[in-house]
PDB file of C-alpha atoms and ligand atoms in Angstrom:
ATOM      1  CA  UNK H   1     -22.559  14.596 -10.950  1.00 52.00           C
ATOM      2  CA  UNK H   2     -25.755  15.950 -12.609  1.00 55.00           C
ATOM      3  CA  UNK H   3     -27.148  19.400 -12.088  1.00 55.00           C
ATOM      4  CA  UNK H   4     -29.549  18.307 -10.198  1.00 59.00           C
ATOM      5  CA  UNK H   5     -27.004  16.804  -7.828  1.00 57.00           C
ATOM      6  CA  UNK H   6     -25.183  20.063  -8.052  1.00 57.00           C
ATOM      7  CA  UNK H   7     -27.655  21.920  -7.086  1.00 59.00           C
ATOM      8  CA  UNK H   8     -27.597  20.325  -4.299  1.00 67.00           C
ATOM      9  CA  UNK H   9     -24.005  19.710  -3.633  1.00 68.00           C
ATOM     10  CA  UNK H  10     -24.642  24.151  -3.673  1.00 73.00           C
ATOM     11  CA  UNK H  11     -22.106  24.254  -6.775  1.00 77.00           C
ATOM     12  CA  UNK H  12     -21.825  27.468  -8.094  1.00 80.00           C
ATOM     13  CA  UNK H  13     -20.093  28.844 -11.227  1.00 81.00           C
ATOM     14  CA  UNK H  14     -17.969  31.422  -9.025  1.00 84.00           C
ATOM     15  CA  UNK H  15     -16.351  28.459  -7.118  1.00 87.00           C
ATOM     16  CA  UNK H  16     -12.927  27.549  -7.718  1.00 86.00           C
ATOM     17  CA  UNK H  17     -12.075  23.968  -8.325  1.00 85.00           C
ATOM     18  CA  UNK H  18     -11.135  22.944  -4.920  1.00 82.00           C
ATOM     19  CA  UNK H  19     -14.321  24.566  -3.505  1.00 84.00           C
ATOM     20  CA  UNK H  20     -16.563  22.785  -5.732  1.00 83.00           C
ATOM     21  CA  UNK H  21     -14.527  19.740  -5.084  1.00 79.00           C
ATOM     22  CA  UNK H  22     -14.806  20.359  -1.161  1.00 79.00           C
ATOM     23  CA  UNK H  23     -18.527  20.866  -1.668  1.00 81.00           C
ATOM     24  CA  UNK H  24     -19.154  17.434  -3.701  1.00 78.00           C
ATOM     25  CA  UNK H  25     -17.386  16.175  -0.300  1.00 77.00           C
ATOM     26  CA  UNK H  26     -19.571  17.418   1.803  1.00 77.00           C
ATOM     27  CA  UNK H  27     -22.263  16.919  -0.130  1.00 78.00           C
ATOM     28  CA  UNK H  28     -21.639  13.067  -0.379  1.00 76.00           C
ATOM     29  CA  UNK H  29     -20.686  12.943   3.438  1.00 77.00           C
ATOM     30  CA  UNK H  30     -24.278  14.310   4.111  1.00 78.00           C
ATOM     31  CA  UNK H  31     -26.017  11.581   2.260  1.00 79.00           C
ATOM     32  CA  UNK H  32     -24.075   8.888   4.729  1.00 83.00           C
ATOM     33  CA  UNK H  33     -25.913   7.661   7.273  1.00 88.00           C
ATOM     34  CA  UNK H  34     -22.717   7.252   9.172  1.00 91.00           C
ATOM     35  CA  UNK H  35     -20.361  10.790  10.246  1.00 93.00           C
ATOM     36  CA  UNK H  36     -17.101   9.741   8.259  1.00 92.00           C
ATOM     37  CA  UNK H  37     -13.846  11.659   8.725  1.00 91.00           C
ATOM     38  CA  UNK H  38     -10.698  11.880   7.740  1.00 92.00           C
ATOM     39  CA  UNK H  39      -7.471  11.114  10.000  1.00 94.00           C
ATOM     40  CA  UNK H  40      -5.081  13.883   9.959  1.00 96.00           C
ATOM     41  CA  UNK H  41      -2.417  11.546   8.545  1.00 96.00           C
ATOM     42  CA  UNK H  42      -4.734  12.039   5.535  1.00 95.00           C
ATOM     43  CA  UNK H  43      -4.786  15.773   5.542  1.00 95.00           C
ATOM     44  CA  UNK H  44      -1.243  16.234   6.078  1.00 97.00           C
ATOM     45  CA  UNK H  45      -1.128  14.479   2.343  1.00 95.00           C
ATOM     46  CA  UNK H  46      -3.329  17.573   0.966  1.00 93.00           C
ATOM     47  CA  UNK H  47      -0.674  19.310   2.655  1.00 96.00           C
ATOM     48  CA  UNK H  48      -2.570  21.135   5.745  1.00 96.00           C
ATOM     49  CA  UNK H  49      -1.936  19.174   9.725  1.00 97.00           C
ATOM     50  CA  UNK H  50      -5.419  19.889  10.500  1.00 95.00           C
ATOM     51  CA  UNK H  51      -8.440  17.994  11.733  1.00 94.00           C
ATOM     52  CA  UNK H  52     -11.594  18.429  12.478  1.00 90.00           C
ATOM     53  CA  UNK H  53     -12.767  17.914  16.519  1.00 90.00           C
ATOM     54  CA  UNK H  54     -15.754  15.155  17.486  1.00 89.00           C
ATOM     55  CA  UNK H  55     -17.993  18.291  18.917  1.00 92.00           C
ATOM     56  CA  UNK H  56     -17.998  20.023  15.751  1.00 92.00           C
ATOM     57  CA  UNK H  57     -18.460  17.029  13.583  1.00 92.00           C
ATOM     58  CA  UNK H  58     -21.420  16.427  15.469  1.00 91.00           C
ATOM     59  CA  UNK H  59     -22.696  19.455  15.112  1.00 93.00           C
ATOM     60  CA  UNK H  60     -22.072  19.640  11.459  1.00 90.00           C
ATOM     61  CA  UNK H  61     -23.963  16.206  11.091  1.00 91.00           C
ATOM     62  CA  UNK H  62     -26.735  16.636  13.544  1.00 91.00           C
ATOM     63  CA  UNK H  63     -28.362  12.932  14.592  1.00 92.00           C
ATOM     64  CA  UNK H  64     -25.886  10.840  13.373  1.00 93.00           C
ATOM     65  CA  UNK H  65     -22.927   8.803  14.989  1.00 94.00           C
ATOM     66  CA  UNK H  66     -19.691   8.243  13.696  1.00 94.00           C
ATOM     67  CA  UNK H  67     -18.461   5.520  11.534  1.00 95.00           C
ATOM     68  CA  UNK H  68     -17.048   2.486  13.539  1.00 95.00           C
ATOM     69  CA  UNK H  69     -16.427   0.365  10.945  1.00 93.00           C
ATOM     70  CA  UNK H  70     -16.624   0.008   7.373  1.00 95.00           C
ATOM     71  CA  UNK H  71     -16.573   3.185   4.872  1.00 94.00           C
ATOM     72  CA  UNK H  72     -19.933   2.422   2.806  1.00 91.00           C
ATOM     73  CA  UNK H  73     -18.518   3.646   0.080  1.00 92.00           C
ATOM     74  CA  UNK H  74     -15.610   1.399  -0.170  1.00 96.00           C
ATOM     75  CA  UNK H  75     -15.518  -2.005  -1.673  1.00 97.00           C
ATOM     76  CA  UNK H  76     -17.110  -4.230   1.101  1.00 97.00           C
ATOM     77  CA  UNK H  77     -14.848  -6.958   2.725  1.00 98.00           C
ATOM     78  CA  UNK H  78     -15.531 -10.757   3.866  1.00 98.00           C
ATOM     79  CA  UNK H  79     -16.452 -11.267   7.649  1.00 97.00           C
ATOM     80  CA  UNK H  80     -12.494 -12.965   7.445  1.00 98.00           C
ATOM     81  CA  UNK H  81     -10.989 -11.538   4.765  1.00 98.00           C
ATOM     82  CA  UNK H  82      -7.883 -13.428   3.215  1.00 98.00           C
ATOM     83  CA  UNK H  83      -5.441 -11.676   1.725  1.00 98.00           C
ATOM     84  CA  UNK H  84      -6.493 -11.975  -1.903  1.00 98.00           C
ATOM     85  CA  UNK H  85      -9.294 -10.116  -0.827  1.00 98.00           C
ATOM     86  CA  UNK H  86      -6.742  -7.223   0.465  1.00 98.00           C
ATOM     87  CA  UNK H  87      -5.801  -7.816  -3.034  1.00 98.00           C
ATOM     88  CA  UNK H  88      -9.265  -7.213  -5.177  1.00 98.00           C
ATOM     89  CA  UNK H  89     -10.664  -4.473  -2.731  1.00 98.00           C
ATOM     90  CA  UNK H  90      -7.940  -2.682  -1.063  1.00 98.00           C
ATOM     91  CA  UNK H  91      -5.319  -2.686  -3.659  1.00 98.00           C
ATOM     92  CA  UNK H  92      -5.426   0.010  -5.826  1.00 97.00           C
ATOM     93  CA  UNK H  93      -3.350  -1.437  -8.703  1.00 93.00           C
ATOM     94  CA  UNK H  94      -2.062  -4.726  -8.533  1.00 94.00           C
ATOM     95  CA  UNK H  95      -0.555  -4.687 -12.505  1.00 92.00           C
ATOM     96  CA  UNK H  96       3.524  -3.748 -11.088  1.00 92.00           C
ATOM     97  CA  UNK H  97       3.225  -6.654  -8.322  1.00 95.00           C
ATOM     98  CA  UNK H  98       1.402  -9.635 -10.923  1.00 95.00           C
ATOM     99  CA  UNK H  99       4.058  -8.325 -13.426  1.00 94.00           C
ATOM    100  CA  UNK H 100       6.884  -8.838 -11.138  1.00 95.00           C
ATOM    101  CA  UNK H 101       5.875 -12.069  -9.547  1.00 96.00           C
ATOM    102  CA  UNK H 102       5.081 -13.188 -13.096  1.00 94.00           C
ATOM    103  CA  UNK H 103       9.075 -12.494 -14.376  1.00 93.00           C
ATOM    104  CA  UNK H 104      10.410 -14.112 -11.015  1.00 95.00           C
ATOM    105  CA  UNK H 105       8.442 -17.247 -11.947  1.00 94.00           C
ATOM    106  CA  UNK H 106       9.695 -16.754 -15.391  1.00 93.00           C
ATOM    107  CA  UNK H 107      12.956 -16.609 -14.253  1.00 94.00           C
ATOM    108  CA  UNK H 108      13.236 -19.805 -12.245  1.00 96.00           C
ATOM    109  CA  UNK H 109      13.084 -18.176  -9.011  1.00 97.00           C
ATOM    110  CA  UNK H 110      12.132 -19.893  -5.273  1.00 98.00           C
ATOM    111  CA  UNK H 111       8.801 -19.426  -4.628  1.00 98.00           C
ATOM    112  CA  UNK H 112       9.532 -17.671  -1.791  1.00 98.00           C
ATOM    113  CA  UNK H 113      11.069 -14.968  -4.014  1.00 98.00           C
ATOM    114  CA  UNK H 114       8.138 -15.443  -6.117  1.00 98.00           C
ATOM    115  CA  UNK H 115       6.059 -13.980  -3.239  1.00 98.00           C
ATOM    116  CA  UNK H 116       8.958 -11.923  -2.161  1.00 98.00           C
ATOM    117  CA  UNK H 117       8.159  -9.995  -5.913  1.00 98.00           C
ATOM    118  CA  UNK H 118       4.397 -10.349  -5.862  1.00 97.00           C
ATOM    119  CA  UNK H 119       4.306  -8.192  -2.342  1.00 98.00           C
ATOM    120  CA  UNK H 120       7.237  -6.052  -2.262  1.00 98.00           C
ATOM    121  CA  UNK H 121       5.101  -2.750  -3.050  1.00 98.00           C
ATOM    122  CA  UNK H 122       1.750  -3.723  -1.031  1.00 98.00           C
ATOM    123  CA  UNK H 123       2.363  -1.022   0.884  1.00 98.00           C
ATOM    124  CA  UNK H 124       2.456   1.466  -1.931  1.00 98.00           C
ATOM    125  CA  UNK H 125      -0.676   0.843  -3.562  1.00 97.00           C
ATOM    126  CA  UNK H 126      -2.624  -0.073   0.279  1.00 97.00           C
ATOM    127  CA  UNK H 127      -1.206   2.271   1.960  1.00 94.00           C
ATOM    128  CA  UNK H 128       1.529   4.678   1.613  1.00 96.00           C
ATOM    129  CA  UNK H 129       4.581   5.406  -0.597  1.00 96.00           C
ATOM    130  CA  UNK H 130       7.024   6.783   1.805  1.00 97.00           C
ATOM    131  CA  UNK H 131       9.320   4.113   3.746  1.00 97.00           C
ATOM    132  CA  UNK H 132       7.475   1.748   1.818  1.00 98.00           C
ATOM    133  CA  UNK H 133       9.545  -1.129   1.917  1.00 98.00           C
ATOM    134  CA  UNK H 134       9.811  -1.263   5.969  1.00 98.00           C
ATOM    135  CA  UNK H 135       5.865  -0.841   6.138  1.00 98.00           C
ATOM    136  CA  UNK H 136       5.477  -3.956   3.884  1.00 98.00           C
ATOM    137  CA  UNK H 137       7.878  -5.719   5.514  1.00 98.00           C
ATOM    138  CA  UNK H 138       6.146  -5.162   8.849  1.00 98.00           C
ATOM    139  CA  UNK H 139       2.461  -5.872   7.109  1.00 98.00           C
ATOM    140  CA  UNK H 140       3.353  -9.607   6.345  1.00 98.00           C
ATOM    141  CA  UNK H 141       5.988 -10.306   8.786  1.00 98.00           C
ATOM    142  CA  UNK H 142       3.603 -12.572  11.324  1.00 98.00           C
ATOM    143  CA  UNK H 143       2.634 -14.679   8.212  1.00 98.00           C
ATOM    144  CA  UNK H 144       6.000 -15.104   5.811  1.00 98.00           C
ATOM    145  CA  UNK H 145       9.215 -16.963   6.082  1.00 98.00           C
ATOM    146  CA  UNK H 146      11.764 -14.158   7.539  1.00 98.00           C
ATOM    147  CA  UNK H 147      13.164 -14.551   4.010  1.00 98.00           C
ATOM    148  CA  UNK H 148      10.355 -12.852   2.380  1.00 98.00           C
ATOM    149  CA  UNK H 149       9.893 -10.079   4.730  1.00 98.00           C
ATOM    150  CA  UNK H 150      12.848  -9.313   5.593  1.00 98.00           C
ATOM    151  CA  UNK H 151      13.940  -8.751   1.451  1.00 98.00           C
ATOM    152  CA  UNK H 152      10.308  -6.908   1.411  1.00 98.00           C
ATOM    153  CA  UNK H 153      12.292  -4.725   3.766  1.00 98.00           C
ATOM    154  CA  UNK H 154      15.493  -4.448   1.756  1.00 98.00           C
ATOM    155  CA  UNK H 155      14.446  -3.489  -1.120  1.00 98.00           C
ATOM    156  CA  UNK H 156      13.317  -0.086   0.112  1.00 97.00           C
ATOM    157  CA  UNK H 157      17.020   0.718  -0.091  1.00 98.00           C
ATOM    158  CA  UNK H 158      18.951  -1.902  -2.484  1.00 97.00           C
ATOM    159  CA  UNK H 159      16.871  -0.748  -5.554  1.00 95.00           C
ATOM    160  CA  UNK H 160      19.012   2.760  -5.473  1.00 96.00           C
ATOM    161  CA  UNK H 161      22.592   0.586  -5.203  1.00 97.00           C
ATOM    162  CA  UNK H 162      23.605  -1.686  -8.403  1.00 96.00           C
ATOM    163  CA  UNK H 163      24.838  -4.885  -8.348  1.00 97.00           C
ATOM    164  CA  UNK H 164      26.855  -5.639 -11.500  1.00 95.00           C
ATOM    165  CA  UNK H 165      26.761  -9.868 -10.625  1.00 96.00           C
ATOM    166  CA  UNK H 166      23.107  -9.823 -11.564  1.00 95.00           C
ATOM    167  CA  UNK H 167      22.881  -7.259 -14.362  1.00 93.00           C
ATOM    168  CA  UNK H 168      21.322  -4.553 -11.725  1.00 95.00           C
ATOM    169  CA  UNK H 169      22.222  -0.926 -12.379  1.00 93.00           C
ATOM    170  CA  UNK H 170      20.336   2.215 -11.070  1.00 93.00           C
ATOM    171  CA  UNK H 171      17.320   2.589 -12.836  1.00 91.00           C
ATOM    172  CA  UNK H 172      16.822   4.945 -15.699  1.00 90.00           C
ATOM    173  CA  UNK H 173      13.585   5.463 -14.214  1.00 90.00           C
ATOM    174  CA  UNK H 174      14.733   7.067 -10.907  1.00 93.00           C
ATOM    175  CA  UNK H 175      16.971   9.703 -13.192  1.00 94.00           C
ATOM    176  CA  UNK H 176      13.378  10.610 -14.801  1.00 94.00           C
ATOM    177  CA  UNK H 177      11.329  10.475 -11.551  1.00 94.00           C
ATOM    178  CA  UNK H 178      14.249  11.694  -8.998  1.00 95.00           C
ATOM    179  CA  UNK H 179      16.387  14.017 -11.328  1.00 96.00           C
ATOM    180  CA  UNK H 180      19.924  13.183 -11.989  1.00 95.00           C
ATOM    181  CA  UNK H 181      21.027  14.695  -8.522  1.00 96.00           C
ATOM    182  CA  UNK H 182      19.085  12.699  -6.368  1.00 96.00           C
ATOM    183  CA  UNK H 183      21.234  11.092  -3.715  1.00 96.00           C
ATOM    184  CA  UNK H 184      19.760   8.791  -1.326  1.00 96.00           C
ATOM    185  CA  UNK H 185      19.766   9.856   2.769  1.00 97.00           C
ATOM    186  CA  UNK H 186      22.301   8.730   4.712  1.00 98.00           C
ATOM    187  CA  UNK H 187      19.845   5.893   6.753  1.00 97.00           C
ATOM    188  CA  UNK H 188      19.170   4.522   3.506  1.00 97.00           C
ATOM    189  CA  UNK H 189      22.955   4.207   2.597  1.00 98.00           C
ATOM    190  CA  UNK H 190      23.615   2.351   5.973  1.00 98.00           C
ATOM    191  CA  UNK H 191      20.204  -0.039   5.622  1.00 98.00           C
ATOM    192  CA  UNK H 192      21.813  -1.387   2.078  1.00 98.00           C
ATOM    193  CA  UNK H 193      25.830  -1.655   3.808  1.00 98.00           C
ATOM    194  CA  UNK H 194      23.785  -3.224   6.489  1.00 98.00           C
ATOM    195  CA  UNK H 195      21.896  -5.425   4.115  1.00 98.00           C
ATOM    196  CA  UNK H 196      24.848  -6.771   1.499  1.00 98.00           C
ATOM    197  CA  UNK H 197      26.597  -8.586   4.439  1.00 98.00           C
ATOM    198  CA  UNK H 198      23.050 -10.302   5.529  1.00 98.00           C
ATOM    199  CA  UNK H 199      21.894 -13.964   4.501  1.00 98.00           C
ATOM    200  CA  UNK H 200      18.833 -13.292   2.607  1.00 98.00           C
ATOM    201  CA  UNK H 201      20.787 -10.525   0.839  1.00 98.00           C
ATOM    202  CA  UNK H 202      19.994 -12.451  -2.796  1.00 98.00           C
ATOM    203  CA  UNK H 203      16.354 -12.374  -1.766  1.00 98.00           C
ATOM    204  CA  UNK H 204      16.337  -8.970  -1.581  1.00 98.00           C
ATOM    205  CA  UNK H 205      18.488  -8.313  -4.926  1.00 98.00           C
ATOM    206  CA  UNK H 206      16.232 -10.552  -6.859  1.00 97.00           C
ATOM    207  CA  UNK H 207      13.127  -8.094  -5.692  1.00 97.00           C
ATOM    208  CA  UNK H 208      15.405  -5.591  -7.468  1.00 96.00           C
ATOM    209  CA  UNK H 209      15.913  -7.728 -10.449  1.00 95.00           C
ATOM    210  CA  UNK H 210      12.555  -8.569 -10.821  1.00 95.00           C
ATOM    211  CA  UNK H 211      11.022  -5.161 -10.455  1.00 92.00           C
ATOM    212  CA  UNK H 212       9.428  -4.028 -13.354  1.00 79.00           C
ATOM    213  CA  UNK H 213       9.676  -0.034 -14.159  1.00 65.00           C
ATOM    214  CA  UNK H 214       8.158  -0.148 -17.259  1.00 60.00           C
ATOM    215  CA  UNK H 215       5.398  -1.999 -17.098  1.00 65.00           C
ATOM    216  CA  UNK H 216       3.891  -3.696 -20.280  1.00 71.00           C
ATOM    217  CA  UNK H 217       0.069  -2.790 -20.632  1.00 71.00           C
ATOM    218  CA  UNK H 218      -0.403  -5.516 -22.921  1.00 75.00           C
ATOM    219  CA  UNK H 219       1.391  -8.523 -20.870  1.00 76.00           C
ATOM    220  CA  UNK H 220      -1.269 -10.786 -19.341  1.00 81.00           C
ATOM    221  CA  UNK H 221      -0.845 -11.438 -15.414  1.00 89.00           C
ATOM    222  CA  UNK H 222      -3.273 -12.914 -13.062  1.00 94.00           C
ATOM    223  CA  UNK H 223      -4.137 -13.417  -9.609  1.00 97.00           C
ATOM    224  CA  UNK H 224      -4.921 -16.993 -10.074  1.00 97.00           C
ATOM    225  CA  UNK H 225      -1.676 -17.689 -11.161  1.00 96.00           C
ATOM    226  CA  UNK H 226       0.051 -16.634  -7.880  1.00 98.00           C
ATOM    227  CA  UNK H 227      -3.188 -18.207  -5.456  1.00 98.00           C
ATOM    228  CA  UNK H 228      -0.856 -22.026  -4.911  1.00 98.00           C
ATOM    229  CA  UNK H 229       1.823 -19.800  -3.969  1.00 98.00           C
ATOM    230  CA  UNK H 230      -0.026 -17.770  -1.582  1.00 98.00           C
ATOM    231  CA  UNK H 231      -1.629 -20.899  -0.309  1.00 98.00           C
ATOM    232  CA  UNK H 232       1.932 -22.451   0.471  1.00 98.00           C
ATOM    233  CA  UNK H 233       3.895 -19.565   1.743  1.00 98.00           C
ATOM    234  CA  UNK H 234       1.516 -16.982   3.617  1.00 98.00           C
ATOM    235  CA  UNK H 235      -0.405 -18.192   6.672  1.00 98.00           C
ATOM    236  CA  UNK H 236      -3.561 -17.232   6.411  1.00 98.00           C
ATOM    237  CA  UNK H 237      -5.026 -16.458   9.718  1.00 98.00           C
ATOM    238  CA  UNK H 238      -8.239 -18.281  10.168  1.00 98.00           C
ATOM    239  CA  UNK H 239     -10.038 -15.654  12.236  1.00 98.00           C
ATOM    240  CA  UNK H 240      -9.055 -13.474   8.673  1.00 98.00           C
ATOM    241  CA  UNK H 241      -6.670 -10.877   8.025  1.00 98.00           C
ATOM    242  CA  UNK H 242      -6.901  -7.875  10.276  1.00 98.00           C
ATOM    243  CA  UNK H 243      -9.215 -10.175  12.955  1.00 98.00           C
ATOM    244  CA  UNK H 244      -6.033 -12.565  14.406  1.00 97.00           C
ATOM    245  CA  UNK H 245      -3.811 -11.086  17.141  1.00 94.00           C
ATOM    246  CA  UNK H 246      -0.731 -10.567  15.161  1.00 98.00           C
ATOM    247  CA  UNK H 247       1.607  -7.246  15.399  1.00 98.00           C
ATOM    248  CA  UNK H 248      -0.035  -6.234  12.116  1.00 98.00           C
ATOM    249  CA  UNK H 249      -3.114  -7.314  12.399  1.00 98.00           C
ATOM    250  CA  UNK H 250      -4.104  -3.264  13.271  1.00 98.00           C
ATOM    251  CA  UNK H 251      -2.704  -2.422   9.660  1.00 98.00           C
ATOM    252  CA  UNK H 252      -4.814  -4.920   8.047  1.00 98.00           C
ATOM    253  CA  UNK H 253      -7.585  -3.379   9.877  1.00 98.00           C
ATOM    254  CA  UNK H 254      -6.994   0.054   9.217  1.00 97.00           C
ATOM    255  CA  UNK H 255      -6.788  -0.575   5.279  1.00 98.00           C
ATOM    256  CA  UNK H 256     -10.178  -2.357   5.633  1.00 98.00           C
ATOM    257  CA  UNK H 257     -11.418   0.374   7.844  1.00 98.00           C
ATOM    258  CA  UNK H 258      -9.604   3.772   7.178  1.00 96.00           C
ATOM    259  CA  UNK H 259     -12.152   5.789   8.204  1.00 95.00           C
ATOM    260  CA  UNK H 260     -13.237   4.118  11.165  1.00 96.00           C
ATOM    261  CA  UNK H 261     -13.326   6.926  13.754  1.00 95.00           C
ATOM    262  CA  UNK H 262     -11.260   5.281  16.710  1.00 94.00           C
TER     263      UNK H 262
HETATM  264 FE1  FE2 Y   1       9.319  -0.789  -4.125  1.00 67.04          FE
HETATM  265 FE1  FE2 Y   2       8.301  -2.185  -7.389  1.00 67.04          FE
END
């Protein structure tokens, strides 16, 4: 931002960060022709369960309506968006998932455990971290095998549990992120017993297997390479993603359109 823009963004030396930083908000929100808000699901992540009522938004933005639809200053979508679009405007990073579909092709793997590793963390860098694995699961479940969501779903709780037959042990990576004295919760103990007496337990494992924590900057993955799979073993709705009746199609919609305001 310039000074010029500062000026009138009202920055002032004798603001503190987060009041400059709330002021650039509001400064950008006034330039859109649209009123766009947050949900509160959003707020609670800046840690405060507030949100702000139509009335006073109104007020606030005199002569303009709320956004029902796209955020303008998002990454436009297709008219019927597929979900490799998802994938070059919604995801936020998709090195982890190319690098772990790219090791389960290495490895010889199905391709449905291919795709199993190229989505298994959608949800994370869509969407949201916590419970990650059951919100991915439920994301593609109208347009996978039951294999691949259903080990999408596992994985959320077999990656804390080794399994010695396939060279998995708990990641070093959870000591450093977790501390040595994380233990997981009780529901995520009983969703892996549950899940090493199920058939697609393997599928699930494999995710494990296959996930990379430390991911190689240099290693060259690409969309492209994954696009036959995706063409074999996701049904793409033709009305587009988010558009088709499915049980998910409102997630779809609400990562195209998270600031839509109803
Ligand atoms: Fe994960
Ligand atoms: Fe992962």
């Amino acid at each position: 931002m310039g000074p010029q823009a500062a000026a009138q963004a009202k920055i002032t030396s004798e603001m503190t960060l987060s009041e400059k930083a709330d002021a650039i908000e509001e400064h950008m929100m006034h330039e859109l022709d649209k009123i766009v808000t947050k949900s509160v699901f959003a707020n609670m992540t800046d840690g405060h369960v507030d949100m702000e009522g139509g009335a006073a938004l109104m007020k606030k933005y005199p002569g303009k309506y709320f956004n029902m639809g796209p955020d303008p200053r998002l990454p436009p979508m297709p008219e019927k968006p597929t979900l490799l679009d998802y994938f070059k405007n919604r995801f936020a990073s998709t090195n982890h998932l190319l690098q772990s579909g790219a090791l389960a092709i290495k490895n010889g793997h199905s391709e449905k455990v291919v795709l199993a590793c190229l989505l298994h963390d959608i949800a994370v860098v869509s969407f949201i971290r916590c419970d990650h694995g059951y919100w991915g699961a439920q994301m593609i479940e109208p347009y996978v095998d039951e294999e691949v969501s259903w080990a999408v779903r596992a994985h959320q709780a077999l990656r804390f549990f080794p399994d010695e037959s396939v060279g998995y042990s708990y990641p070093e990576m959870y000591v450093k992120l977790f501390g040595p004295d994380y233990r997981p919760e009780p529901y995520i103990v009983a969703e892996y017993e549950r899940a090493t007496k199920h058939r697609h337990y393997m599928t699930a494992r494999l995710i494990t297997v296959n996930d990379i924590y430390s991911f190689d900057p240099n290693a060259k993955v690409s969309l492209d390479d994954f696009v036959d799979i995706i063409g074999r073993h996701f049904r793409q709705p033709k009305e587009g993603l988010g558009f088709d009746a499915s049980p998910s199609a409102h997630m779809w919609r609400t990562i195209m359109w998270p600031t839509r305001f109803l």
